[in-house]
Amino acid sequence: MPDLFTTLATSPVARRVGVPQPTRLRRFAPGEPLCDSPVLVAGGGAFAGAVRDHLASLGVTTVDALEVAEVAEGAVDGTPPVTDAGRLGAVVLDLSAAVDLGDLDRLRTLGAPAVRRLARNARVVVVGRDPDTVTDLEAAVTQRALEGFVRSLGKELRDGATANLVLAQGGRPDGVVSAASFFLSGRSAYVDGQVVVVDDTPTPASSTTLLAGRVAVVTGAARGIGADIARVLARDGARVVAVDVPSAGQALAAVANEVGGTALQLDITAPDAGARIVEHARGRHGGLDVVVHNAGITRDRLLVNLDEQQWSSVVDVNLRSVLRMNQALLAEGGLGDGGRIVCVSSIAGLAGNRGQSNYAVSKAGVVGLVHALSRRVAGRGITVNAVAPGFIETEMTARIPFATREVGRRMNSLQQAGLPLDVAEAVCWLAQPTSGAVTGQVLRVCGQSLLGA
Ligand code: NAD
């Protein structure tokens, strides 16, 4: 729900008098093309072919190079501007074969003319190699340098365009294709300046019924981000178990009914919460494939003013319960092999935030959990990832004092707050069977917030 300030700032009168308006972001809608203008796929790396084939299978037009005349047109002052018809919907630069610093110049020679031709809400996706898997020193340095490019370009792009980086650990293209598809689509509207590492796990080809037949549990599903996660999981074909505290029972039932799922009233801090989730999912839906640990609370105070209850309640709900539930979820009869665990962290857990030491402890702990647990369950094909939202319009952020709230909204490359839907889309990408090569990752959904990296 927009507040009074947002309503005024985006009113026709405000537009007429020149108040700067954030770009309306391109968000995914079922049936719409992945990208509605041609995509330039270039750079000479080994993954470009697979990306091109995948885009072609989705009916997206790709081009290998910009015509020399087109480049000159944009590059020389006084020449006619690029017409809308000549715009690129996206650019995929595969620099995974770059081995020396000279190769990095391709970011400029290929990137600059392409960026000049980007359409509104365009995407730039750079593909590289995970530097930790590269033995040659200069090659590793070269690959690490790609991150600086993407993070800077994200800050330079305008009109809702984003730039993100996919780093491959092996030679298999499945993970690159999955991540690039996410970044190219409207699902990643509020993901900007981010890096995702993909491993060599083979994954099924993507389908339109992405989560068909999967049973997904979402905690904190009665409202806010959790309710939208339930909606998007259901939209993509999953059967949803919506979990929330008994006091939110009515709202929870409404969400569960809306998505054709079931409601489970449960305080996730209860010692048997994990077992009850497994019992409900198995009993009502016959299995359990996806768990989204979304429920969370804040009790913001400066450290010197925090009492024991404010500290422990936040750690209990946001972290201890997740650790404890996972024991039951990962035990025999719980989450099936090939399952997905997606946690909801926060940029406060990555960058820290004044007045949120308790919350940041809990959300940084979630990052630790993702890193450590993902390695332990990899043998079962289970992935463990987190999303780290930035400023998202929910009841949680509506409680932030006006001035702080307004700064929080604007302090990012897209110059606006995200929607619960944006977090939900990222969660659902990580929940898909086709995301099996993505594990141990923390994906910020923050419009490239200036808070932290
Ligand atoms: P919200 O307060 O709107 O919703 C949280 C939901 O969790 C509520 O329905 C609540 O009843 C439920 N919940 C709380 N304690 C619970 C418990 N013990 N057992 C079961 N359910 C419980 O919050 P939101 O803004 O939708 O946030 C969702 C998640 O996203 C949280 O983990 C939050 O920390 C994280 N997050 C939000 C933002 C943001 O900008 N809104 C930013 C970063 C991270």
Short mmCIF file of C-alpha atoms and ligand atoms in Angstrom, two decimals:
data_model
loop_
_atom_site.label_atom_id
_atom_site.label_comp_id
_atom_site.label_asym_id
_atom_site.label_seq_id
_atom_site.Cartn_x
_atom_site.Cartn_y
_atom_site.Cartn_z
CA MET A 1 0.00 0.00 0.00
CA PRO A 2 1.65 3.31 -0.99
CA ASP A 3 1.76 5.86 1.83
CA LEU A 4 0.63 9.48 1.54
CA PHE A 5 4.10 10.72 0.54
CA THR A 6 4.45 8.16 -2.27
CA THR A 7 0.94 8.91 -3.52
CA LEU A 8 1.75 12.65 -3.67
CA ALA A 9 5.23 12.20 -5.13
CA THR A 10 3.93 10.05 -8.00
CA SER A 11 0.74 12.06 -8.66
CA PRO A 12 0.11 13.64 -12.10
CA VAL A 13 0.70 17.09 -10.55
CA ALA A 14 4.10 16.03 -9.19
CA ARG A 15 4.99 14.63 -12.63
CA ARG A 16 3.96 17.87 -14.33
CA VAL A 17 6.12 20.01 -12.04
CA GLY A 18 9.13 17.76 -12.66
CA VAL A 19 9.46 15.71 -9.46
CA PRO A 20 11.81 12.85 -10.54
CA GLN A 21 9.81 9.66 -11.06
CA PRO A 22 11.27 6.18 -10.61
CA THR A 23 11.04 3.99 -13.71
CA ARG A 24 8.19 1.50 -13.67
CA LEU A 25 10.11 -1.78 -13.52
CA ARG A 26 9.49 -4.58 -16.00
CA ARG A 27 8.09 -7.42 -13.90
CA PHE A 28 7.28 -10.95 -15.03
CA ALA A 29 3.76 -11.72 -16.17
CA PRO A 30 2.81 -15.24 -17.29
CA GLY A 31 2.70 -15.56 -21.06
CA GLU A 32 4.93 -12.56 -21.71
CA PRO A 33 8.23 -13.13 -23.58
CA LEU A 34 11.44 -13.45 -21.58
CA CYS A 35 12.69 -10.37 -23.36
CA ASP A 36 10.77 -8.47 -26.03
CA SER A 37 13.69 -6.89 -27.94
CA PRO A 38 16.71 -8.65 -29.48
CA VAL A 39 19.47 -9.86 -27.18
CA LEU A 40 23.14 -9.36 -28.11
CA VAL A 41 25.13 -12.46 -27.09
CA ALA A 42 28.85 -11.88 -27.52
CA GLY A 43 32.23 -12.18 -25.83
CA GLY A 44 33.70 -15.40 -27.19
CA GLY A 45 33.19 -17.63 -24.14
CA ALA A 46 32.10 -21.27 -24.15
CA PHE A 47 28.64 -20.64 -22.67
CA ALA A 48 27.38 -18.21 -25.32
CA GLY A 49 26.17 -21.00 -27.61
CA ALA A 50 24.02 -22.62 -24.92
CA VAL A 51 22.55 -19.24 -23.93
CA ARG A 52 21.77 -18.50 -27.59
CA ASP A 53 20.11 -21.90 -28.07
CA HIS A 54 18.04 -21.45 -24.94
CA LEU A 55 16.87 -18.00 -25.98
CA ALA A 56 16.02 -19.28 -29.46
CA SER A 57 13.94 -22.09 -27.88
CA LEU A 58 11.94 -19.39 -26.11
CA GLY A 59 11.44 -17.42 -29.33
CA VAL A 60 13.81 -14.60 -28.33
CA THR A 61 15.80 -13.06 -31.20
CA THR A 62 19.55 -12.98 -30.64
CA VAL A 63 22.31 -11.14 -32.50
CA ASP A 64 26.03 -11.99 -32.41
CA ALA A 65 27.38 -8.53 -33.06
CA LEU A 66 26.28 -4.96 -33.62
CA GLU A 67 26.62 -3.83 -37.21
CA VAL A 68 29.60 -1.47 -37.62
CA ALA A 69 27.27 1.21 -38.94
CA GLU A 70 25.05 0.88 -35.88
CA VAL A 71 28.03 1.25 -33.57
CA ALA A 72 29.22 4.31 -35.41
CA GLU A 73 25.77 5.82 -35.31
CA GLY A 74 25.66 5.80 -31.53
CA ALA A 75 29.31 6.66 -31.09
CA VAL A 76 29.66 9.81 -33.15
CA ASP A 77 28.25 13.11 -31.91
CA GLY A 78 25.68 14.75 -34.11
CA THR A 79 24.45 11.52 -35.72
CA PRO A 80 20.78 10.57 -35.38
CA PRO A 81 19.88 8.92 -32.05
CA VAL A 82 19.18 5.20 -31.89
CA THR A 83 15.54 4.53 -32.78
CA ASP A 84 13.34 2.44 -30.50
CA ALA A 85 13.24 -0.27 -33.15
CA GLY A 86 17.03 -0.60 -33.00
CA ARG A 87 17.20 -1.06 -29.24
CA LEU A 88 18.53 -4.14 -27.46
CA GLY A 89 16.44 -5.85 -24.78
CA ALA A 90 19.57 -7.28 -23.23
CA VAL A 91 23.27 -7.97 -23.62
CA VAL A 92 24.94 -11.19 -22.57
CA LEU A 93 28.73 -10.82 -22.50
CA ASP A 94 30.40 -14.20 -22.06
CA LEU A 95 33.93 -13.44 -20.89
CA SER A 96 34.49 -16.86 -19.35
CA ALA A 97 37.41 -17.38 -21.76
CA ALA A 98 39.17 -14.16 -20.66
CA VAL A 99 42.61 -15.03 -19.29
CA ASP A 100 44.64 -11.82 -19.27
CA LEU A 101 44.03 -8.20 -18.40
CA GLY A 102 43.99 -7.22 -22.06
CA ASP A 103 40.90 -9.40 -22.55
CA LEU A 104 39.03 -7.14 -20.15
CA ASP A 105 39.06 -4.37 -22.77
CA ARG A 106 36.26 -6.31 -24.45
CA LEU A 107 33.99 -5.11 -21.65
CA ARG A 108 34.50 -1.62 -23.05
CA THR A 109 34.67 -2.33 -26.79
CA LEU A 110 31.64 -4.64 -26.78
CA GLY A 111 29.87 -3.17 -23.78
CA ALA A 112 29.92 0.56 -24.50
CA PRO A 113 28.18 0.50 -27.91
CA ALA A 114 25.71 -2.08 -26.66
CA VAL A 115 24.87 -0.08 -23.54
CA ARG A 116 24.14 2.97 -25.73
CA ARG A 117 21.49 0.94 -27.50
CA LEU A 118 19.75 -0.55 -24.46
CA ALA A 119 15.98 -0.35 -24.28
CA ARG A 120 14.13 0.72 -21.14
CA ASN A 121 14.31 -1.99 -18.41
CA ALA A 122 17.06 -3.78 -20.36
CA ARG A 123 19.41 -6.33 -18.83
CA VAL A 124 23.18 -6.77 -18.95
CA VAL A 125 24.41 -10.22 -17.94
CA VAL A 126 28.14 -10.91 -17.81
CA VAL A 127 29.28 -14.54 -17.69
CA GLY A 128 32.65 -15.48 -16.21
CA ARG A 129 34.47 -18.18 -14.28
CA ASP A 130 34.55 -18.49 -10.50
CA PRO A 131 38.09 -17.15 -9.79
CA ASP A 132 38.49 -19.73 -7.00
CA THR A 133 38.39 -22.49 -9.63
CA VAL A 134 40.98 -20.86 -11.92
CA THR A 135 44.61 -21.95 -11.39
CA ASP A 136 46.52 -19.42 -13.52
CA LEU A 137 47.11 -16.27 -11.46
CA GLU A 138 46.46 -13.65 -14.15
CA ALA A 139 43.40 -15.54 -15.37
CA ALA A 140 41.99 -15.63 -11.82
CA VAL A 141 42.64 -11.91 -11.42
CA THR A 142 40.99 -11.23 -14.78
CA GLN A 143 37.88 -13.16 -13.79
CA ARG A 144 37.65 -11.43 -10.41
CA ALA A 145 37.80 -8.07 -12.17
CA LEU A 146 34.46 -8.76 -13.87
CA GLU A 147 32.73 -8.16 -10.55
CA GLY A 148 33.94 -4.56 -10.40
CA PHE A 149 32.61 -3.97 -13.89
CA VAL A 150 29.15 -5.32 -13.18
CA ARG A 151 28.79 -3.52 -9.86
CA SER A 152 29.79 -0.21 -11.45
CA LEU A 153 27.67 -0.65 -14.55
CA GLY A 154 24.66 -1.40 -12.36
CA LYS A 155 25.15 2.05 -10.85
CA GLU A 156 25.51 3.73 -14.27
CA LEU A 157 22.50 2.19 -16.02
CA ARG A 158 19.22 4.10 -16.02
CA ASP A 159 15.54 3.49 -16.85
CA GLY A 160 15.18 0.28 -14.85
CA ALA A 161 18.10 -1.50 -16.57
CA THR A 162 20.21 -3.87 -14.44
CA ALA A 163 23.62 -5.58 -14.64
CA ASN A 164 24.46 -8.91 -13.02
CA LEU A 165 27.27 -11.49 -13.15
CA VAL A 166 27.12 -15.29 -13.41
CA LEU A 167 30.30 -17.18 -12.50
CA ALA A 168 30.63 -20.80 -13.59
CA GLN A 169 32.65 -23.31 -11.56
CA GLY A 170 32.75 -25.94 -14.29
CA GLY A 171 32.13 -26.38 -17.99
CA ARG A 172 28.49 -27.47 -17.97
CA PRO A 173 26.16 -24.73 -19.21
CA ASP A 174 23.01 -25.71 -17.22
CA GLY A 175 23.63 -23.36 -14.29
CA VAL A 176 24.70 -20.48 -16.51
CA VAL A 177 21.55 -20.85 -18.62
CA SER A 178 19.32 -21.00 -15.52
CA ALA A 179 20.89 -17.92 -13.90
CA ALA A 180 21.08 -15.94 -17.15
CA SER A 181 17.40 -16.68 -17.86
CA PHE A 182 16.46 -15.40 -14.41
CA PHE A 183 18.50 -12.22 -14.82
CA LEU A 184 17.15 -11.58 -18.33
CA SER A 185 13.52 -12.00 -17.29
CA GLY A 186 11.13 -9.72 -15.46
CA ARG A 187 11.50 -12.03 -12.44
CA SER A 188 14.74 -10.24 -11.52
CA ALA A 189 13.30 -6.70 -11.71
CA TYR A 190 14.77 -5.62 -8.36
CA VAL A 191 18.04 -7.64 -8.54
CA ASP A 192 20.92 -5.43 -9.64
CA GLY A 193 24.72 -5.49 -9.37
CA GLN A 194 24.74 -9.07 -8.05
CA VAL A 195 27.00 -12.09 -8.50
CA VAL A 196 25.76 -15.68 -8.60
CA VAL A 197 28.13 -18.67 -8.66
CA VAL A 198 26.85 -21.81 -10.39
CA ASP A 199 28.36 -25.27 -10.06
CA ASP A 200 28.47 -28.18 -12.50
CA THR A 201 25.30 -29.98 -11.39
CA PRO A 202 23.26 -31.21 -14.36
CA THR A 203 19.70 -29.91 -14.27
CA PRO A 204 16.54 -30.62 -16.26
CA ALA A 205 15.70 -28.32 -19.16
CA SER A 206 13.40 -25.49 -18.17
CA SER A 207 9.67 -25.88 -18.62
CA THR A 208 6.71 -23.55 -18.36
CA THR A 209 5.25 -25.46 -15.38
CA LEU A 210 8.37 -24.84 -13.36
CA LEU A 211 7.22 -26.21 -10.02
CA ALA A 212 4.51 -28.61 -11.15
CA GLY A 213 4.06 -31.47 -8.71
CA ARG A 214 6.30 -29.91 -6.06
CA VAL A 215 5.12 -29.39 -2.48
CA ALA A 216 6.38 -26.16 -0.96
CA VAL A 217 6.18 -24.86 2.62
CA VAL A 218 6.40 -21.13 3.34
CA THR A 219 6.69 -19.80 6.90
CA GLY A 220 5.31 -16.36 7.73
CA ALA A 221 2.89 -16.69 4.81
CA ALA A 222 -0.06 -14.74 6.26
CA ARG A 223 1.11 -11.41 4.89
CA GLY A 224 3.93 -9.38 3.32
CA ILE A 225 6.72 -11.15 1.50
CA GLY A 226 5.63 -14.63 2.67
CA ALA A 227 2.12 -14.22 1.20
CA ASP A 228 3.61 -13.26 -2.16
CA ILE A 229 6.05 -16.19 -2.03
CA ALA A 230 3.04 -18.48 -1.54
CA ARG A 231 1.27 -16.82 -4.49
CA VAL A 232 4.24 -17.08 -6.87
CA LEU A 233 5.02 -20.69 -5.86
CA ALA A 234 1.40 -21.58 -6.61
CA ARG A 235 1.41 -19.59 -9.85
CA ASP A 236 4.42 -21.63 -10.95
CA GLY A 237 2.64 -24.91 -10.21
CA ALA A 238 3.55 -25.84 -6.62
CA ARG A 239 1.14 -27.07 -3.96
CA VAL A 240 1.67 -24.72 -1.04
CA VAL A 241 1.59 -25.19 2.73
CA ALA A 242 1.22 -21.74 4.28
CA VAL A 243 2.55 -21.50 7.85
CA ASP A 244 2.05 -18.67 10.34
CA VAL A 245 1.29 -18.05 14.02
CA PRO A 246 -2.22 -18.89 15.27
CA SER A 247 -2.97 -15.18 15.90
CA ALA A 248 -2.64 -14.60 12.13
CA GLY A 249 -4.97 -17.56 11.45
CA GLN A 250 -7.60 -15.66 9.50
CA ALA A 251 -5.16 -13.95 7.12
CA LEU A 252 -3.30 -17.25 6.77
CA ALA A 253 -6.45 -19.12 5.77
CA ALA A 254 -7.23 -16.41 3.20
CA VAL A 255 -3.78 -16.81 1.58
CA ALA A 256 -3.98 -20.62 1.66
CA ASN A 257 -7.44 -20.55 0.05
CA GLU A 258 -6.35 -18.03 -2.56
CA VAL A 259 -3.48 -20.26 -3.69
CA GLY A 260 -5.41 -23.53 -3.39
CA GLY A 261 -3.03 -24.75 -0.68
CA THR A 262 -3.38 -25.66 2.98
CA ALA A 263 -2.80 -23.60 6.13
CA LEU A 264 -0.76 -24.74 9.11
CA GLN A 265 -1.07 -22.58 12.24
CA LEU A 266 2.26 -22.93 13.96
CA ASP A 267 4.73 -20.87 15.96
CA ILE A 268 8.03 -21.81 14.34
CA THR A 269 9.87 -21.43 17.66
CA ALA A 270 8.00 -24.49 19.00
CA PRO A 271 10.44 -27.37 19.57
CA ASP A 272 8.39 -29.70 17.34
CA ALA A 273 7.79 -27.12 14.52
CA GLY A 274 9.92 -29.00 11.96
CA ALA A 275 8.26 -32.34 12.72
CA ARG A 276 4.80 -30.78 12.44
CA ILE A 277 5.64 -29.27 9.04
CA VAL A 278 6.86 -32.63 7.75
CA GLU A 279 3.78 -34.39 9.14
CA HIS A 280 1.41 -31.85 7.55
CA ALA A 281 3.15 -31.79 4.15
CA ARG A 282 3.36 -35.59 3.94
CA GLY A 283 -0.13 -36.16 5.35
CA ARG A 284 -1.96 -33.57 3.24
CA HIS A 285 0.18 -33.43 0.09
CA GLY A 286 2.18 -36.67 0.04
CA GLY A 287 5.67 -35.14 0.16
CA LEU A 288 7.90 -32.16 0.77
CA ASP A 289 10.18 -30.63 -1.87
CA VAL A 290 10.69 -26.95 -1.04
CA VAL A 291 10.99 -25.12 2.28
CA VAL A 292 11.07 -21.33 2.42
CA HIS A 293 12.16 -19.98 5.82
CA ASN A 294 10.60 -16.55 5.50
CA ALA A 295 9.04 -15.77 8.91
CA GLY A 296 10.96 -13.04 10.71
CA ILE A 297 10.61 -10.25 13.24
CA THR A 298 12.44 -7.05 14.17
CA ARG A 299 12.87 -5.47 17.62
CA ASP A 300 15.02 -2.46 16.72
CA ARG A 301 16.97 -0.65 19.47
CA LEU A 302 20.54 0.58 19.86
CA LEU A 303 22.63 -2.14 21.49
CA VAL A 304 22.85 -0.20 24.76
CA ASN A 305 19.04 -0.17 25.01
CA LEU A 306 18.31 -3.76 23.98
CA ASP A 307 16.82 -5.94 26.71
CA GLU A 308 17.12 -9.71 26.94
CA GLN A 309 13.67 -10.31 25.44
CA GLN A 310 14.27 -8.05 22.43
CA TRP A 311 17.54 -9.81 21.75
CA SER A 312 16.47 -13.41 22.23
CA SER A 313 13.08 -13.19 20.49
CA VAL A 314 14.71 -11.98 17.27
CA VAL A 315 17.45 -14.62 17.39
CA ASP A 316 14.89 -17.32 18.24
CA VAL A 317 12.44 -16.57 15.41
CA ASN A 318 14.91 -15.58 12.70
CA LEU A 319 17.73 -18.06 13.30
CA ARG A 320 17.42 -20.64 16.10
CA SER A 321 14.07 -21.90 14.80
CA VAL A 322 15.49 -22.28 11.27
CA LEU A 323 18.44 -24.31 12.56
CA ARG A 324 16.15 -26.50 14.66
CA MET A 325 13.49 -26.98 11.99
CA ASN A 326 16.11 -28.00 9.45
CA GLN A 327 17.13 -30.94 11.66
CA ALA A 328 13.64 -32.40 11.33
CA LEU A 329 13.23 -31.33 7.72
CA LEU A 330 16.47 -33.04 6.70
CA ALA A 331 15.88 -36.19 8.74
CA GLU A 332 14.60 -39.35 7.10
CA GLY A 333 11.07 -38.89 5.78
CA GLY A 334 11.44 -35.10 5.53
CA LEU A 335 12.65 -33.10 2.55
CA GLY A 336 13.15 -35.37 -0.43
CA ASP A 337 16.42 -35.72 -2.37
CA GLY A 338 16.73 -32.85 -4.85
CA GLY A 339 14.86 -30.64 -2.36
CA ARG A 340 15.25 -26.90 -2.01
CA ILE A 341 15.78 -24.82 1.12
CA VAL A 342 15.49 -21.07 0.61
CA CYS A 343 16.08 -18.75 3.56
CA VAL A 344 15.21 -15.08 3.81
CA SER A 345 18.13 -13.08 5.16
CA SER A 346 18.47 -9.28 4.85
CA ILE A 347 21.00 -6.76 3.63
CA ALA A 348 21.21 -5.76 7.30
CA GLY A 349 22.77 -9.18 7.86
CA LEU A 350 25.41 -8.44 5.21
CA ALA A 351 26.17 -4.79 5.81
CA GLY A 352 24.98 -4.23 9.40
CA ASN A 353 22.53 -1.51 10.34
CA ARG A 354 22.30 0.99 13.16
CA GLY A 355 19.74 -0.09 15.74
CA GLN A 356 19.57 -3.63 14.36
CA SER A 357 22.42 -5.53 16.04
CA ASN A 358 20.03 -8.29 17.15
CA TYR A 359 18.41 -8.53 13.70
CA ALA A 360 21.77 -8.36 11.88
CA VAL A 361 23.13 -11.16 14.10
CA SER A 362 20.16 -13.32 13.18
CA LYS A 363 20.32 -12.55 9.46
CA ALA A 364 24.13 -12.93 9.24
CA GLY A 365 23.65 -16.26 11.01
CA VAL A 366 21.28 -17.25 8.20
CA VAL A 367 24.08 -16.54 5.69
CA GLY A 368 26.41 -18.76 7.73
CA LEU A 369 23.77 -21.48 7.75
CA VAL A 370 23.41 -21.33 3.98
CA HIS A 371 27.15 -21.62 3.40
CA ALA A 372 27.72 -24.45 5.89
CA LEU A 373 24.56 -26.47 5.27
CA SER A 374 24.73 -26.33 1.48
CA ARG A 375 27.99 -28.29 1.55
CA ARG A 376 26.62 -30.87 3.95
CA VAL A 377 23.52 -31.75 1.89
CA ALA A 378 24.99 -31.42 -1.61
CA GLY A 379 25.32 -35.21 -1.90
CA ARG A 380 21.52 -35.51 -1.75
CA GLY A 381 21.02 -32.94 -4.50
CA ILE A 382 19.47 -30.55 -1.98
CA THR A 383 20.33 -26.89 -2.48
CA VAL A 384 20.41 -24.28 0.28
CA ASN A 385 20.32 -20.60 -0.65
CA ALA A 386 19.13 -17.29 0.72
CA VAL A 387 17.70 -14.10 -0.62
CA ALA A 388 18.69 -10.88 1.14
CA PRO A 389 15.99 -8.27 0.59
CA GLY A 390 16.76 -4.58 0.76
CA PHE A 391 13.97 -2.08 1.29
CA ILE A 392 10.71 -3.84 0.44
CA GLU A 393 7.25 -2.24 0.84
CA THR A 394 5.62 -4.29 3.61
CA GLU A 395 4.00 -3.74 7.00
CA MET A 396 7.45 -4.32 8.53
CA THR A 397 8.95 -1.32 6.66
CA ALA A 398 5.76 0.77 6.98
CA ARG A 399 6.61 1.01 10.70
CA ILE A 400 9.95 2.74 9.99
CA PRO A 401 9.87 6.50 10.79
CA PHE A 402 9.00 8.63 7.71
CA ALA A 403 12.40 10.25 6.97
CA THR A 404 14.39 7.02 7.43
CA ARG A 405 11.84 5.18 5.31
CA GLU A 406 12.12 7.65 2.45
CA VAL A 407 15.94 7.46 2.48
CA GLY A 408 15.72 3.65 2.56
CA ARG A 409 13.47 3.65 -0.50
CA ARG A 410 15.69 5.85 -2.67
CA MET A 411 19.21 4.71 -1.68
CA ASN A 412 19.71 2.20 -4.47
CA SER A 413 20.52 2.10 -8.18
CA LEU A 414 16.86 1.72 -9.18
CA GLN A 415 15.87 4.64 -6.92
CA GLN A 416 12.79 2.96 -5.53
CA ALA A 417 11.68 0.34 -3.02
CA GLY A 418 11.11 -3.23 -4.08
CA LEU A 419 7.83 -5.11 -3.85
CA PRO A 420 7.22 -8.37 -1.95
CA LEU A 421 6.69 -9.88 -5.41
CA ASP A 422 10.33 -9.14 -6.31
CA VAL A 423 11.60 -11.18 -3.37
CA ALA A 424 9.06 -13.90 -4.15
CA GLU A 425 10.28 -14.20 -7.75
CA ALA A 426 13.89 -14.66 -6.61
CA VAL A 427 12.85 -17.27 -4.03
CA CYS A 428 10.85 -19.15 -6.65
CA TRP A 429 13.75 -19.18 -9.09
CA LEU A 430 15.95 -20.75 -6.39
CA ALA A 431 13.15 -23.27 -5.64
CA GLN A 432 12.94 -24.54 -9.23
CA PRO A 433 14.32 -27.94 -10.25
CA THR A 434 16.28 -26.09 -12.96
CA SER A 435 18.24 -24.18 -10.28
CA GLY A 436 20.08 -27.27 -9.07
CA ALA A 437 23.48 -25.76 -9.95
CA VAL A 438 22.87 -22.83 -7.60
CA THR A 439 23.68 -23.56 -3.97
CA GLY A 440 25.32 -21.79 -1.03
CA GLN A 441 24.41 -18.46 -2.61
CA VAL A 442 23.00 -15.30 -1.03
CA LEU A 443 21.17 -13.26 -3.62
CA ARG A 444 20.45 -9.65 -2.72
CA VAL A 445 17.08 -8.38 -3.89
CA CYS A 446 17.75 -4.76 -3.11
CA GLY A 447 17.96 -2.72 -6.34
CA GLN A 448 21.73 -2.55 -5.60
CA SER A 449 21.26 -0.79 -2.30
CA LEU A 450 24.07 1.48 -1.22
CA LEU A 451 23.98 -0.33 2.14
CA GLY A 452 26.88 -2.77 1.97
CA ALA A 453 28.42 -4.17 -1.19
P1 NAD B 1 6.00 -9.12 7.99
O1 NAD B 1 6.16 -8.68 9.41
O2 NAD B 1 5.07 -8.37 7.11
O3 NAD B 1 5.59 -10.67 7.93
C1 NAD B 1 6.26 -11.64 8.71
C2 NAD B 1 5.33 -12.82 8.94
O4 NAD B 1 6.03 -13.76 9.77
C3 NAD B 1 4.05 -12.41 9.69
O5 NAD B 1 2.92 -12.94 9.06
C4 NAD B 1 4.27 -13.01 11.06
O6 NAD B 1 3.04 -13.39 11.73
C5 NAD B 1 5.13 -14.23 10.74
N1 NAD B 1 5.83 -14.70 11.95
C6 NAD B 1 6.52 -13.95 12.84
N2 NAD B 1 6.93 -14.73 13.86
C7 NAD B 1 6.52 -16.00 13.59
C8 NAD B 1 6.64 -17.23 14.27
N3 NAD B 1 7.27 -17.33 15.46
N4 NAD B 1 6.09 -18.34 13.72
C9 NAD B 1 5.43 -18.25 12.53
N5 NAD B 1 5.28 -17.11 11.84
C10 NAD B 1 5.81 -15.99 12.37
O7 NAD B 1 7.47 -9.16 7.40
P2 NAD B 1 8.00 -9.07 5.88
O8 NAD B 1 8.43 -7.69 5.64
O9 NAD B 1 7.06 -9.74 4.97
O10 NAD B 1 9.33 -9.94 6.04
C11 NAD B 1 9.43 -11.30 5.66
C12 NAD B 1 10.88 -11.71 5.80
O11 NAD B 1 11.70 -10.85 5.01
C13 NAD B 1 11.42 -11.61 7.23
O12 NAD B 1 12.31 -12.67 7.49
C14 NAD B 1 12.19 -10.30 7.20
O13 NAD B 1 13.19 -10.26 8.18
C15 NAD B 1 12.74 -10.30 5.80
N6 NAD B 1 13.10 -8.98 5.28
C16 NAD B 1 12.16 -8.04 5.03
C17 NAD B 1 12.56 -6.80 4.51
C18 NAD B 1 11.58 -5.71 4.18
O14 NAD B 1 12.00 -4.66 3.67
N7 NAD B 1 10.30 -5.89 4.40
C19 NAD B 1 13.90 -6.54 4.27
C20 NAD B 1 14.83 -7.52 4.55
C21 NAD B 1 14.42 -8.75 5.03
#
